[in-house]
PDB file of C-alpha atoms and ligand atoms in Angstrom:
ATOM      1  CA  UNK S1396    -120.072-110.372  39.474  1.00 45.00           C
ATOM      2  CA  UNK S1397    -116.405-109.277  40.858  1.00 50.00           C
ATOM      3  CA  UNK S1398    -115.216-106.664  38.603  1.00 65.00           C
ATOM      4  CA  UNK S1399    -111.525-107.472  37.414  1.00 87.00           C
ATOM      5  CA  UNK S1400    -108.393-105.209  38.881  1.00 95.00           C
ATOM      6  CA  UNK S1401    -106.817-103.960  35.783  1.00 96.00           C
ATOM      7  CA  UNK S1402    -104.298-102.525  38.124  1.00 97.00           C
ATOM      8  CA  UNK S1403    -103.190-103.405  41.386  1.00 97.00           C
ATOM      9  CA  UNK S1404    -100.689-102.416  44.056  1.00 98.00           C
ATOM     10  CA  UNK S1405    -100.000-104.631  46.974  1.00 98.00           C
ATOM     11  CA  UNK S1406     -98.006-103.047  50.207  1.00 98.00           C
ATOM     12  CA  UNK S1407     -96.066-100.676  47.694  1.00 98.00           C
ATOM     13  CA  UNK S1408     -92.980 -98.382  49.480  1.00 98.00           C
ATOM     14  CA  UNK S1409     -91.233 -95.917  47.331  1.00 98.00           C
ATOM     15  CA  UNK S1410     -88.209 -94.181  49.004  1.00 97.00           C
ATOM     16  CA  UNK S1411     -86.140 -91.768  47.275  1.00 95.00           C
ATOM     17  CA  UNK S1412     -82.304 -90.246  48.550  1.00 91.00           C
ATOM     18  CA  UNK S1413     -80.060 -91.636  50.841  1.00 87.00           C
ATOM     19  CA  UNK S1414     -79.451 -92.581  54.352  1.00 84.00           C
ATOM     20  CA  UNK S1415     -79.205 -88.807  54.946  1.00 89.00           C
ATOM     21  CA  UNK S1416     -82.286 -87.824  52.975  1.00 90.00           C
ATOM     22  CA  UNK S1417     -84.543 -90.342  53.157  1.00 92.00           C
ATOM     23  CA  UNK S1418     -87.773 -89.573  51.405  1.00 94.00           C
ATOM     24  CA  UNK S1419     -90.493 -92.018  51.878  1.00 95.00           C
ATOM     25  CA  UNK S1420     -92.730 -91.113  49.086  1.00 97.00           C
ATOM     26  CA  UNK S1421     -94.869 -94.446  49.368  1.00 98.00           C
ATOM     27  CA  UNK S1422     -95.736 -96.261  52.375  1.00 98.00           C
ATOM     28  CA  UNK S1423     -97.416 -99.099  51.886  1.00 98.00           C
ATOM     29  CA  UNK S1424    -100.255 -98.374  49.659  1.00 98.00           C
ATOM     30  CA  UNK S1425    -102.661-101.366  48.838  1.00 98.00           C
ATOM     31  CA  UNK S1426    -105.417-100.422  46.075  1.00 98.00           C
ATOM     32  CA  UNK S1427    -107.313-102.192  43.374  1.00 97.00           C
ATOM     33  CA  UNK S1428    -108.361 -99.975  40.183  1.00 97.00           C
ATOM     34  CA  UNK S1429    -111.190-102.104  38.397  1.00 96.00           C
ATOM     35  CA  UNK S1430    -111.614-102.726  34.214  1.00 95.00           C
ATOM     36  CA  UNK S1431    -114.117 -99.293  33.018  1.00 96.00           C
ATOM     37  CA  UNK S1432    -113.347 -97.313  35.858  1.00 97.00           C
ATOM     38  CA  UNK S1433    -112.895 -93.646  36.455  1.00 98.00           C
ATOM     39  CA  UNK S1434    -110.344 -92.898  39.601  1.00 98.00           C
ATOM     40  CA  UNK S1435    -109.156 -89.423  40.992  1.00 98.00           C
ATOM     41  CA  UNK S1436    -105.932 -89.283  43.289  1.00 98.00           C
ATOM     42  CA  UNK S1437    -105.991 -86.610  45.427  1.00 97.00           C
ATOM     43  CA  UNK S1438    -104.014 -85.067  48.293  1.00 95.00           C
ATOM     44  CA  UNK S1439    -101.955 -82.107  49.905  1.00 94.00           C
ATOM     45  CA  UNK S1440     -98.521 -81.445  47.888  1.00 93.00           C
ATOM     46  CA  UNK S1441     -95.617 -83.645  48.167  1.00 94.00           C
ATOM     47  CA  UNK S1442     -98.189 -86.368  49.704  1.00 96.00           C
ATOM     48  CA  UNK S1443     -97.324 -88.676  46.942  1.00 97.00           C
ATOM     49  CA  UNK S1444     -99.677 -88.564  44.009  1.00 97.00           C
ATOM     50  CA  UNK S1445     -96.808 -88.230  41.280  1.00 95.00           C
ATOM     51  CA  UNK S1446     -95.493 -91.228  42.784  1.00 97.00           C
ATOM     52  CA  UNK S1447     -98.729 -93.171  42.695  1.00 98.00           C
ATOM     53  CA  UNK S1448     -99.352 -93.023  39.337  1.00 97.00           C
ATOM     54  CA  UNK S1449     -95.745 -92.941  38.071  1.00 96.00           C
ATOM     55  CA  UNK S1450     -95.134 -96.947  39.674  1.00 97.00           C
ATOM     56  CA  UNK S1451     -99.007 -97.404  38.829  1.00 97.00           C
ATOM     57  CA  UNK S1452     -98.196 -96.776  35.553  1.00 96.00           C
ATOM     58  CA  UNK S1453     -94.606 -98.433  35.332  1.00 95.00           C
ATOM     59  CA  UNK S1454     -92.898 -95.321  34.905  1.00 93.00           C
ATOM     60  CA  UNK S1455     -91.022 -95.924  38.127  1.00 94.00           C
ATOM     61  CA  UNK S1456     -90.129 -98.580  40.149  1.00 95.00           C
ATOM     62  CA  UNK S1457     -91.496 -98.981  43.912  1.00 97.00           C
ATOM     63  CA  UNK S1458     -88.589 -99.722  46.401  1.00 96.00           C
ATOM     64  CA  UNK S1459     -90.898-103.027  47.536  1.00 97.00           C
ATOM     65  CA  UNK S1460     -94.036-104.222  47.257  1.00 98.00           C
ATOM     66  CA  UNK S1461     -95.979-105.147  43.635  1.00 97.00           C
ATOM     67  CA  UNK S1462     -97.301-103.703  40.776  1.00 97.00           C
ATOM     68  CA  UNK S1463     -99.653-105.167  38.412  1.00 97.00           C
ATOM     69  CA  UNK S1464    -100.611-103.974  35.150  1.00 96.00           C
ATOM     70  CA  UNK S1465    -103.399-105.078  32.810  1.00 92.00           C
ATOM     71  CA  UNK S1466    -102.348-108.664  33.620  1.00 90.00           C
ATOM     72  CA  UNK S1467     -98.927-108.093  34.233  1.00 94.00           C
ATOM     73  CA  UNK S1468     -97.012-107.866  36.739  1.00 95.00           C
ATOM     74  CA  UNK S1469     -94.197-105.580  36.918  1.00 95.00           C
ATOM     75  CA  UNK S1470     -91.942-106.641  39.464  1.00 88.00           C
ATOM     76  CA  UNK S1471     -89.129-108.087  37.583  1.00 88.00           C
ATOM     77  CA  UNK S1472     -89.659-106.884  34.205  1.00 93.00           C
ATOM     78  CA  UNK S1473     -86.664-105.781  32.283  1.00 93.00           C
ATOM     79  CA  UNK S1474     -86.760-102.413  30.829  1.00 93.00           C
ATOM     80  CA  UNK S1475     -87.273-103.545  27.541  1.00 94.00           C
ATOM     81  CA  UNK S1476     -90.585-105.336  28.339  1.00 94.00           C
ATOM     82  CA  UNK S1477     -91.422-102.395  30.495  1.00 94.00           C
ATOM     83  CA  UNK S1478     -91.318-100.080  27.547  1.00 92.00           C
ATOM     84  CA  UNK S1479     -93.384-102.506  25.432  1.00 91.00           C
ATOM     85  CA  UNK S1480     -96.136-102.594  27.863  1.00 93.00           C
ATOM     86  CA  UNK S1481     -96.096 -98.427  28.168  1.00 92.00           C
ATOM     87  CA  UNK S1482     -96.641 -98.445  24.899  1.00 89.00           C
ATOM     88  CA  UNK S1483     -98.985-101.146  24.375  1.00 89.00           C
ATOM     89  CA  UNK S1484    -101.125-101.036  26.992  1.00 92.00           C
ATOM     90  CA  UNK S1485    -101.352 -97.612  29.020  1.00 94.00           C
ATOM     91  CA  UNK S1486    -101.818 -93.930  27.694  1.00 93.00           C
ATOM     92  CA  UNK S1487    -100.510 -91.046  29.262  1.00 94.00           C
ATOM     93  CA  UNK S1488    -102.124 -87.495  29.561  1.00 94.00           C
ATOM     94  CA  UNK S1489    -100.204 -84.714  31.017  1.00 91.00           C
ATOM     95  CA  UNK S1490    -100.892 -80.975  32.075  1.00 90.00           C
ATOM     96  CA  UNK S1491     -98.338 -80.062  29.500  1.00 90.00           C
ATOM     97  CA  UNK S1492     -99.983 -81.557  26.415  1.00 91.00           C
ATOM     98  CA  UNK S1493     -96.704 -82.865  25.614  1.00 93.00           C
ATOM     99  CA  UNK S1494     -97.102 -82.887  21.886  1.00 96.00           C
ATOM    100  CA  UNK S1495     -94.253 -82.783  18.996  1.00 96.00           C
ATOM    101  CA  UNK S1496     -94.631 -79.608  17.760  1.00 96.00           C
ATOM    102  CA  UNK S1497     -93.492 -80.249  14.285  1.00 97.00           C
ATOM    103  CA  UNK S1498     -95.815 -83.102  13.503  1.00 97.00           C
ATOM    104  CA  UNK S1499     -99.465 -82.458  12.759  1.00 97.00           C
ATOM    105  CA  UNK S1500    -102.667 -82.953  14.926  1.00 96.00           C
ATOM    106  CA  UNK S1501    -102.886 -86.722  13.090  1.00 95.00           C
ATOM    107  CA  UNK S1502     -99.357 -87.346  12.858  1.00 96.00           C
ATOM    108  CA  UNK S1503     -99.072 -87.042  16.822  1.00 96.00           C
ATOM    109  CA  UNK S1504    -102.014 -88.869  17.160  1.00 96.00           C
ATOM    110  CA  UNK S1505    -100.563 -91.965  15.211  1.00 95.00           C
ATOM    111  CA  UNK S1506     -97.323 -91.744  16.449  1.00 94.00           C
ATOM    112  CA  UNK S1507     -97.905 -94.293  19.403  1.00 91.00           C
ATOM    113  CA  UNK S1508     -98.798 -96.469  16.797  1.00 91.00           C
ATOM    114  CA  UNK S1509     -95.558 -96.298  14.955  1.00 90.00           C
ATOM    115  CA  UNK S1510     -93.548 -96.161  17.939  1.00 87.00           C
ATOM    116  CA  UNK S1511     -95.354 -99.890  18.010  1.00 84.00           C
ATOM    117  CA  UNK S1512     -94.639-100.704  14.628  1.00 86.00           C
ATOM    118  CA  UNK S1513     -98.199-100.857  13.778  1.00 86.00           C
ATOM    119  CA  UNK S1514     -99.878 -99.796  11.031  1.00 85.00           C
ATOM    120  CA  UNK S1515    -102.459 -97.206  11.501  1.00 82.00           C
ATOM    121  CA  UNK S1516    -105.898 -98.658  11.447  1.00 86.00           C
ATOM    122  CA  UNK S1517    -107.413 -95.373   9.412  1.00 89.00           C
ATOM    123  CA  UNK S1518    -111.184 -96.365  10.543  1.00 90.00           C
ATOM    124  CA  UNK S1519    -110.245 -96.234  14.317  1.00 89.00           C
ATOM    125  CA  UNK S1520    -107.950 -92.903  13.408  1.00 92.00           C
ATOM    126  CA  UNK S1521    -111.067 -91.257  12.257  1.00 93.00           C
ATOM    127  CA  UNK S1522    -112.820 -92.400  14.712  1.00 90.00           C
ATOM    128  CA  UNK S1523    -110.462 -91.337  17.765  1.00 91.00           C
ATOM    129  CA  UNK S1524    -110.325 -87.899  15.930  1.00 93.00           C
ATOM    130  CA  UNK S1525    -113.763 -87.504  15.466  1.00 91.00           C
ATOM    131  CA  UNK S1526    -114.130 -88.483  19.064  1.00 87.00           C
ATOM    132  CA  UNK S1527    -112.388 -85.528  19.848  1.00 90.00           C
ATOM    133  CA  UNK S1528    -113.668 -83.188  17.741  1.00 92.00           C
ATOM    134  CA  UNK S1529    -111.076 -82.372  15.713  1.00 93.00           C
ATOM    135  CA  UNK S1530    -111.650 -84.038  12.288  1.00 93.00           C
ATOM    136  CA  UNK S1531    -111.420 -80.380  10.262  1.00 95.00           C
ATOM    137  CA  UNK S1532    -107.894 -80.016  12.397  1.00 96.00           C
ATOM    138  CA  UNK S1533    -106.145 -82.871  11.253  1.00 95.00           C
ATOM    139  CA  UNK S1534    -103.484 -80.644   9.544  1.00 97.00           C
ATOM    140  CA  UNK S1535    -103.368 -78.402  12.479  1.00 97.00           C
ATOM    141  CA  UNK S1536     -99.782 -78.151  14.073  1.00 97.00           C
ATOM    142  CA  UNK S1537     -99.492 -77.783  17.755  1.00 97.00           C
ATOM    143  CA  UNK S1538     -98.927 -74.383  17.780  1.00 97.00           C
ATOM    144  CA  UNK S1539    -102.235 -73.301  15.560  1.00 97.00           C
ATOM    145  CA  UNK S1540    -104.045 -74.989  18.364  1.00 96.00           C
ATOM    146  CA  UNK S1541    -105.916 -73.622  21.562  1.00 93.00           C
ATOM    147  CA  UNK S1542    -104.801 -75.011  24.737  1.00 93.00           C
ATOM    148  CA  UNK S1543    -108.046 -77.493  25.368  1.00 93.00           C
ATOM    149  CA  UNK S1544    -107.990 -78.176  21.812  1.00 94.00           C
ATOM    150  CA  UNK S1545    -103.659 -79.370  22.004  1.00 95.00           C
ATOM    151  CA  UNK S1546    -105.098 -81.562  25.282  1.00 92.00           C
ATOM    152  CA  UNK S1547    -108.007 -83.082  22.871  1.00 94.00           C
ATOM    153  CA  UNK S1548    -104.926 -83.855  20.856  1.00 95.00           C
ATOM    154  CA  UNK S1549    -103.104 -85.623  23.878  1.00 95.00           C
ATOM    155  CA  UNK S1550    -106.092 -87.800  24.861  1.00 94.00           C
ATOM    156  CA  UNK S1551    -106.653 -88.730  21.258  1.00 94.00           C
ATOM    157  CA  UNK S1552    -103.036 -90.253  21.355  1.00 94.00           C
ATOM    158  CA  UNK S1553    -103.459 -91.960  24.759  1.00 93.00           C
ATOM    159  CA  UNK S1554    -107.339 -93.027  23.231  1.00 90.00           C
ATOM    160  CA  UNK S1555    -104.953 -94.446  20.102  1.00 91.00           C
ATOM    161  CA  UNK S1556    -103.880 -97.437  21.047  1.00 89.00           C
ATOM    162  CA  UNK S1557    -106.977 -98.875  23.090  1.00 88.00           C
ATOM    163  CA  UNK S1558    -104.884 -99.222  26.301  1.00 92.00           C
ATOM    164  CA  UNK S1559    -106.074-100.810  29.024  1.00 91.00           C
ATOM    165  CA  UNK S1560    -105.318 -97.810  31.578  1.00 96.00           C
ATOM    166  CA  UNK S1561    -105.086 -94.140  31.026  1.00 96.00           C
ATOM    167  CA  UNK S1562    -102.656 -91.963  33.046  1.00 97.00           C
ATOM    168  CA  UNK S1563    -103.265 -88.495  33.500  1.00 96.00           C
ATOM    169  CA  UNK S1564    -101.324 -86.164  35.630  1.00 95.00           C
ATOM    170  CA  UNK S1565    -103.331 -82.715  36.356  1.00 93.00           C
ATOM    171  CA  UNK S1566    -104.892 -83.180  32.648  1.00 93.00           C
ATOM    172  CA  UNK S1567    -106.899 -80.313  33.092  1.00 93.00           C
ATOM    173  CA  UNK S1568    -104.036 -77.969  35.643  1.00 90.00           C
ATOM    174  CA  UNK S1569    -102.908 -75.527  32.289  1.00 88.00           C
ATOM    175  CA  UNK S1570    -106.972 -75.149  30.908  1.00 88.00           C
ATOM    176  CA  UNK S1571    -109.492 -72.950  31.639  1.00 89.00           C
ATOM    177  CA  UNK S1572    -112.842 -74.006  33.444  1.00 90.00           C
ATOM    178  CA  UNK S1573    -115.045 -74.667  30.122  1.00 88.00           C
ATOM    179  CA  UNK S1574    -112.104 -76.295  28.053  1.00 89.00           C
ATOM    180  CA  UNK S1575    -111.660 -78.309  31.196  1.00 91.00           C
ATOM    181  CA  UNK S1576    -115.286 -79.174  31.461  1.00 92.00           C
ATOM    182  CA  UNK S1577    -114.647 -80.497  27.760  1.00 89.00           C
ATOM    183  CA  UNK S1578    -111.477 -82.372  28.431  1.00 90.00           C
ATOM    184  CA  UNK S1579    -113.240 -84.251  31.874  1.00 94.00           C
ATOM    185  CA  UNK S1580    -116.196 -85.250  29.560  1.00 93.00           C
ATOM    186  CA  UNK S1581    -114.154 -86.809  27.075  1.00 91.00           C
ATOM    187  CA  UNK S1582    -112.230 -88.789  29.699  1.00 94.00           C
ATOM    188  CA  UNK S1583    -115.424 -89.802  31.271  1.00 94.00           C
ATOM    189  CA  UNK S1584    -117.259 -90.927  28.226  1.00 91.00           C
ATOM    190  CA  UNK S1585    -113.932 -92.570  27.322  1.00 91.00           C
ATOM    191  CA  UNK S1586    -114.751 -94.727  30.828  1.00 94.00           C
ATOM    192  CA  UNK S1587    -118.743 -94.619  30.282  1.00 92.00           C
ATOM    193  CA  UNK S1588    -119.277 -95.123  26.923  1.00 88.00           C
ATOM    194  CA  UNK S1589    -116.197 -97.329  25.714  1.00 87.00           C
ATOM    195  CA  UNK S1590    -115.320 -99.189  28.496  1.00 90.00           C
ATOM    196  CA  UNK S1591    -111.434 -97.794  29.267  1.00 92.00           C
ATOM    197  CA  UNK S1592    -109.832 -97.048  32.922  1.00 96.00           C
ATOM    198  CA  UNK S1593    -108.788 -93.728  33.756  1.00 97.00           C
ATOM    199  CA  UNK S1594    -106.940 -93.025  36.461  1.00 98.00           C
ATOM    200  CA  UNK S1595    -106.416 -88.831  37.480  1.00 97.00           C
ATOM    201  CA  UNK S1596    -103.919 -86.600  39.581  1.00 97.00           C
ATOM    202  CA  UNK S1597    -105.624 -83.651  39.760  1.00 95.00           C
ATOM    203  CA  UNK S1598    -105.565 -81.027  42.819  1.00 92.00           C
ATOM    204  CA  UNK S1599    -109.273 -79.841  41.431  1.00 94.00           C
ATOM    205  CA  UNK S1600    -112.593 -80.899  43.398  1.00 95.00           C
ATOM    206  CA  UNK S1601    -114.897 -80.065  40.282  1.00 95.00           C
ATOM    207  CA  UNK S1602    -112.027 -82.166  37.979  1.00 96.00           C
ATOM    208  CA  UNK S1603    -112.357 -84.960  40.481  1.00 97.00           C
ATOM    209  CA  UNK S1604    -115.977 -85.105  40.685  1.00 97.00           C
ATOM    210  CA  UNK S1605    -116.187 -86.265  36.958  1.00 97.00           C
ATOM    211  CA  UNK S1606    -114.704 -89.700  38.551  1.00 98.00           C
ATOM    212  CA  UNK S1607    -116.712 -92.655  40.149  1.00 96.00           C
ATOM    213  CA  UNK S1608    -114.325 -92.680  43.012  1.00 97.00           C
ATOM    214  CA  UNK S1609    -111.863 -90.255  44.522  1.00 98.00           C
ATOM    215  CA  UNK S1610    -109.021 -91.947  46.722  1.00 98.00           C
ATOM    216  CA  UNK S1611    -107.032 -89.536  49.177  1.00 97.00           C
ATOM    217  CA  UNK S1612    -103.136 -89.543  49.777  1.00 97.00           C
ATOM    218  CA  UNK S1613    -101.156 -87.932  52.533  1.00 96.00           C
ATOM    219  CA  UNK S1614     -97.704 -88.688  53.938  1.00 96.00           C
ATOM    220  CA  UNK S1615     -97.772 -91.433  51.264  1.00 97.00           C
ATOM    221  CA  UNK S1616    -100.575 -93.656  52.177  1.00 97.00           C
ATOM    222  CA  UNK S1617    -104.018 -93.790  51.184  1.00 97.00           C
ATOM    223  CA  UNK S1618    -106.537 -92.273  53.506  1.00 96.00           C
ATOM    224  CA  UNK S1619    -109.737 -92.394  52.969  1.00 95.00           C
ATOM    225  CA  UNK S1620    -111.747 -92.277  49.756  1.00 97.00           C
ATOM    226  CA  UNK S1621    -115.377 -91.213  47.989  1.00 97.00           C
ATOM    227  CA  UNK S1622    -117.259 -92.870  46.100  1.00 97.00           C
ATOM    228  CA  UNK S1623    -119.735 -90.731  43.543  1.00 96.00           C
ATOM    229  CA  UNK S1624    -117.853 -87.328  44.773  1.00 95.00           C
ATOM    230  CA  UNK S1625    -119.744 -84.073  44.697  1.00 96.00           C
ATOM    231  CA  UNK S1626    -117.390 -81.660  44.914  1.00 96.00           C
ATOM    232  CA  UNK S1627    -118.139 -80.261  48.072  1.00 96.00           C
ATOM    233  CA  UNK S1628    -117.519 -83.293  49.221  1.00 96.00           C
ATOM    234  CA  UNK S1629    -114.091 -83.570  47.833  1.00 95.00           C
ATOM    235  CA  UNK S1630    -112.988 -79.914  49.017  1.00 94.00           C
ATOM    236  CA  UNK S1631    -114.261 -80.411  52.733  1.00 94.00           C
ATOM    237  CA  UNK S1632    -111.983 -83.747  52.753  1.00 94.00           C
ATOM    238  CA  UNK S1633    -109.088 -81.634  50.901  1.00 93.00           C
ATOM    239  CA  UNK S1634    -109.566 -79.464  53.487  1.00 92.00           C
ATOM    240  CA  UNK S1635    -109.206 -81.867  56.606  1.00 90.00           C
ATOM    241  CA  UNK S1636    -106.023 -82.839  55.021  1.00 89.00           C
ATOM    242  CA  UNK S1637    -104.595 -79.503  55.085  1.00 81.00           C
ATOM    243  CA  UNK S1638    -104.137 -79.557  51.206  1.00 76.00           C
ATOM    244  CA  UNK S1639    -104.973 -75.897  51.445  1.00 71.00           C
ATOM    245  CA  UNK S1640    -103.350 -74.849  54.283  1.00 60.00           C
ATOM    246  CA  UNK S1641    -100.271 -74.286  52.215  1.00 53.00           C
ATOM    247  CA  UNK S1642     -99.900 -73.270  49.051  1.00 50.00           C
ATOM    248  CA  UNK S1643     -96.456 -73.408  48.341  1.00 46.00           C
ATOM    249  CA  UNK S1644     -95.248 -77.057  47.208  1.00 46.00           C
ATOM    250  CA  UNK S1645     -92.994 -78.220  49.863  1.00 45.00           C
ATOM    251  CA  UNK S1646     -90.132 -79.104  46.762  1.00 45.00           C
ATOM    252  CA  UNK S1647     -90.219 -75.132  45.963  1.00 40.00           C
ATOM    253  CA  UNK S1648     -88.945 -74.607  49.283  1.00 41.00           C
ATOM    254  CA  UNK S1649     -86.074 -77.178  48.984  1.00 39.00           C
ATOM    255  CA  UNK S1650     -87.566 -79.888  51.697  1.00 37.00           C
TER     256      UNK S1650
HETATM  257  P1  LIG M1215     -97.291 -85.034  44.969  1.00 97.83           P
HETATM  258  O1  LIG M1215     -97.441 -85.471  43.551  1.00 97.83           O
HETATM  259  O2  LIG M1215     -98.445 -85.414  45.846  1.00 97.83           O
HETATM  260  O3  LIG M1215     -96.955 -83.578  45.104  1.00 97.83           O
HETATM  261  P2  LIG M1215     -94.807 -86.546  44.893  1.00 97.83           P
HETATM  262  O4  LIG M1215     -95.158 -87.943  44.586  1.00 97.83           O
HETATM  263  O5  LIG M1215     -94.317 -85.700  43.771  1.00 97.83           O
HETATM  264  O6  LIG M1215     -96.056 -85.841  45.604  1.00 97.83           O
HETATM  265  O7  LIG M1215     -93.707 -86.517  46.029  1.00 97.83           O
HETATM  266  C1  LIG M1215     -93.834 -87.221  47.266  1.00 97.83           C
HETATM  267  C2  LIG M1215     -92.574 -86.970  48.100  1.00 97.83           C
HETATM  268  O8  LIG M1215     -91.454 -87.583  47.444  1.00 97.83           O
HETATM  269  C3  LIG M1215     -92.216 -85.509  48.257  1.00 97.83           C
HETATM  270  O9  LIG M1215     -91.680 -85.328  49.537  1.00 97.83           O
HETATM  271  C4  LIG M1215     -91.180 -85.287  47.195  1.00 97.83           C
HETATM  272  O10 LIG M1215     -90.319 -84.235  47.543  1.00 97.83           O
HETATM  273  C5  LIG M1215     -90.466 -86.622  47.164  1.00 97.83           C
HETATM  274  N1  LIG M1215     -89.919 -86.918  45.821  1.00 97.83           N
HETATM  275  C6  LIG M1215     -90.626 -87.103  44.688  1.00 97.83           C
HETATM  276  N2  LIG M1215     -89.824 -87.412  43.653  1.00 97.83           N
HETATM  277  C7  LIG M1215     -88.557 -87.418  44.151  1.00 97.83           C
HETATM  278  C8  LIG M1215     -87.261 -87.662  43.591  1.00 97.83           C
HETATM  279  N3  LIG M1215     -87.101 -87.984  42.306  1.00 97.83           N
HETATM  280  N4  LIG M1215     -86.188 -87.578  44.418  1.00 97.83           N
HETATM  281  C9  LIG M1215     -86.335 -87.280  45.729  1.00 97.83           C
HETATM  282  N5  LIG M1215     -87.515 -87.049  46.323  1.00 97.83           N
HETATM  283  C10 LIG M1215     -88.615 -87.107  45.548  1.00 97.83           C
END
């Protein structure tokens, strides 16, 4: 049976700046990400992973080429129907947690769902915050939190609204290695056990070996790619690209 694309790129180019300072942050990248799958995006700095998942996820627009989204295609869509999808459809998980620090553990977890206009479905609340491990934290505001226990938080509120795709940029980057471990197996059981699509940034061999397949960027296209990665694995490939080679991101020095 073909598994179904629940995102898709075709021949997507991204260039940012001018004439002057052209940046060509995409370069044609084709890929399929299939329905229940976990996918890590890896590759030196400045190779174009932000990118990637920023017009993968409809955050930003690619300067050609197509986009589409859990059945949608993007190309085209006004900003307004843009937005509705985001919300709708995808979750987002970022290194920086990201949360409202005046609203409680639950109240940030529902707010996707009012930003929807939908009521909360308390059974699937208490489920997603049980999921987490955070059902005697509901209370909790950001601050009275641990790091990996504010990131629980954040995949909770991507988990929310069932999307079809979740997002995460460096999810584990700000955690340390057993939080992370915690955070990786919630976003793989997320894919394993209920069926969802995650697709990672991460810079992290060990974070990208939780995923089924690891796909490699550098100079904007996609490069080669693992399936099953051990991390070894992942870190001798990291390493052919140079990814280590320098450790300063090339937008530090003002490239
Ligand atoms: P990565 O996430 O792999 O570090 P990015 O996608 O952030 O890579 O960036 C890819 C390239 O595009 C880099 O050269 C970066 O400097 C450039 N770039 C990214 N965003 C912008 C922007 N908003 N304006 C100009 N250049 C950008």
């Amino acid at each position: 049976m073909q598994t179904e694309d629940v995102v898709r790129l075709e021949s997507v180019h991204k260039t940012y700046g001018d004439k002057r300072h052209r940046v060509e942050a995409l370069r044609g990248v084709t890929i399929g990400l299939p329905r229940g799958s976990f996918t890590a995006v890896m590759g030196p700095s400045g190779s174009g992973k932000s990118t990637f998942l920023h017009c993968a996820a409809g955050l930003d627009r690619p300067t050609s080429g197509s986009v589409r989204l859990a059945e949608r295609e993007l190309t085209g869509l006004g900003e307004t129907a843009l937005t509705k999808l985001r919300r709708e459809r995808v979750g987002f998980v970022f290194q920086s947690f990201n949360l409202l620090p005046a609203l409680t553990v639950q109240q940030n977890i529902t707010l996707p769902l009012r930003l929807a206009g939908k009521r909360a479905d308390r059974a699937l609340v208490a489920d997603v915050i049980s999921r987490v491990g955070l059902a005697d934290r509901r209370k909790h505001l950001p601050a009275e939190l641990s790091g990996g226990q504010q990131q629980r938080v954040a995949i909770a509120r991507a988990l929310v609204t069932r999307p079809a795709v979740i997002f995460a940029d460096e999810p584990t980057g700000a955690l340390d290695t057993r939080t992370a471990r915690d955070v990786l197996d919630l976003l793989r059981s997320a894919v394993r056990v209920h069926g969802q699509t995650v697709v990672m940034v991460t810079h992290d061999p060990v974070a990208a070996s939780y995923a089924d397949r690891v796909v490699f960027l550098a100079d904007g296209q996609l490069v080669g790619e693992l399936r099953n990665p051990a991390p070894d694995a992942v870190a001798e490939r990291m390493t052919h690209l140079g990814a280590w080679a320098d450790h300063t991101p090339v937008r530090a020095l003002g490239a």
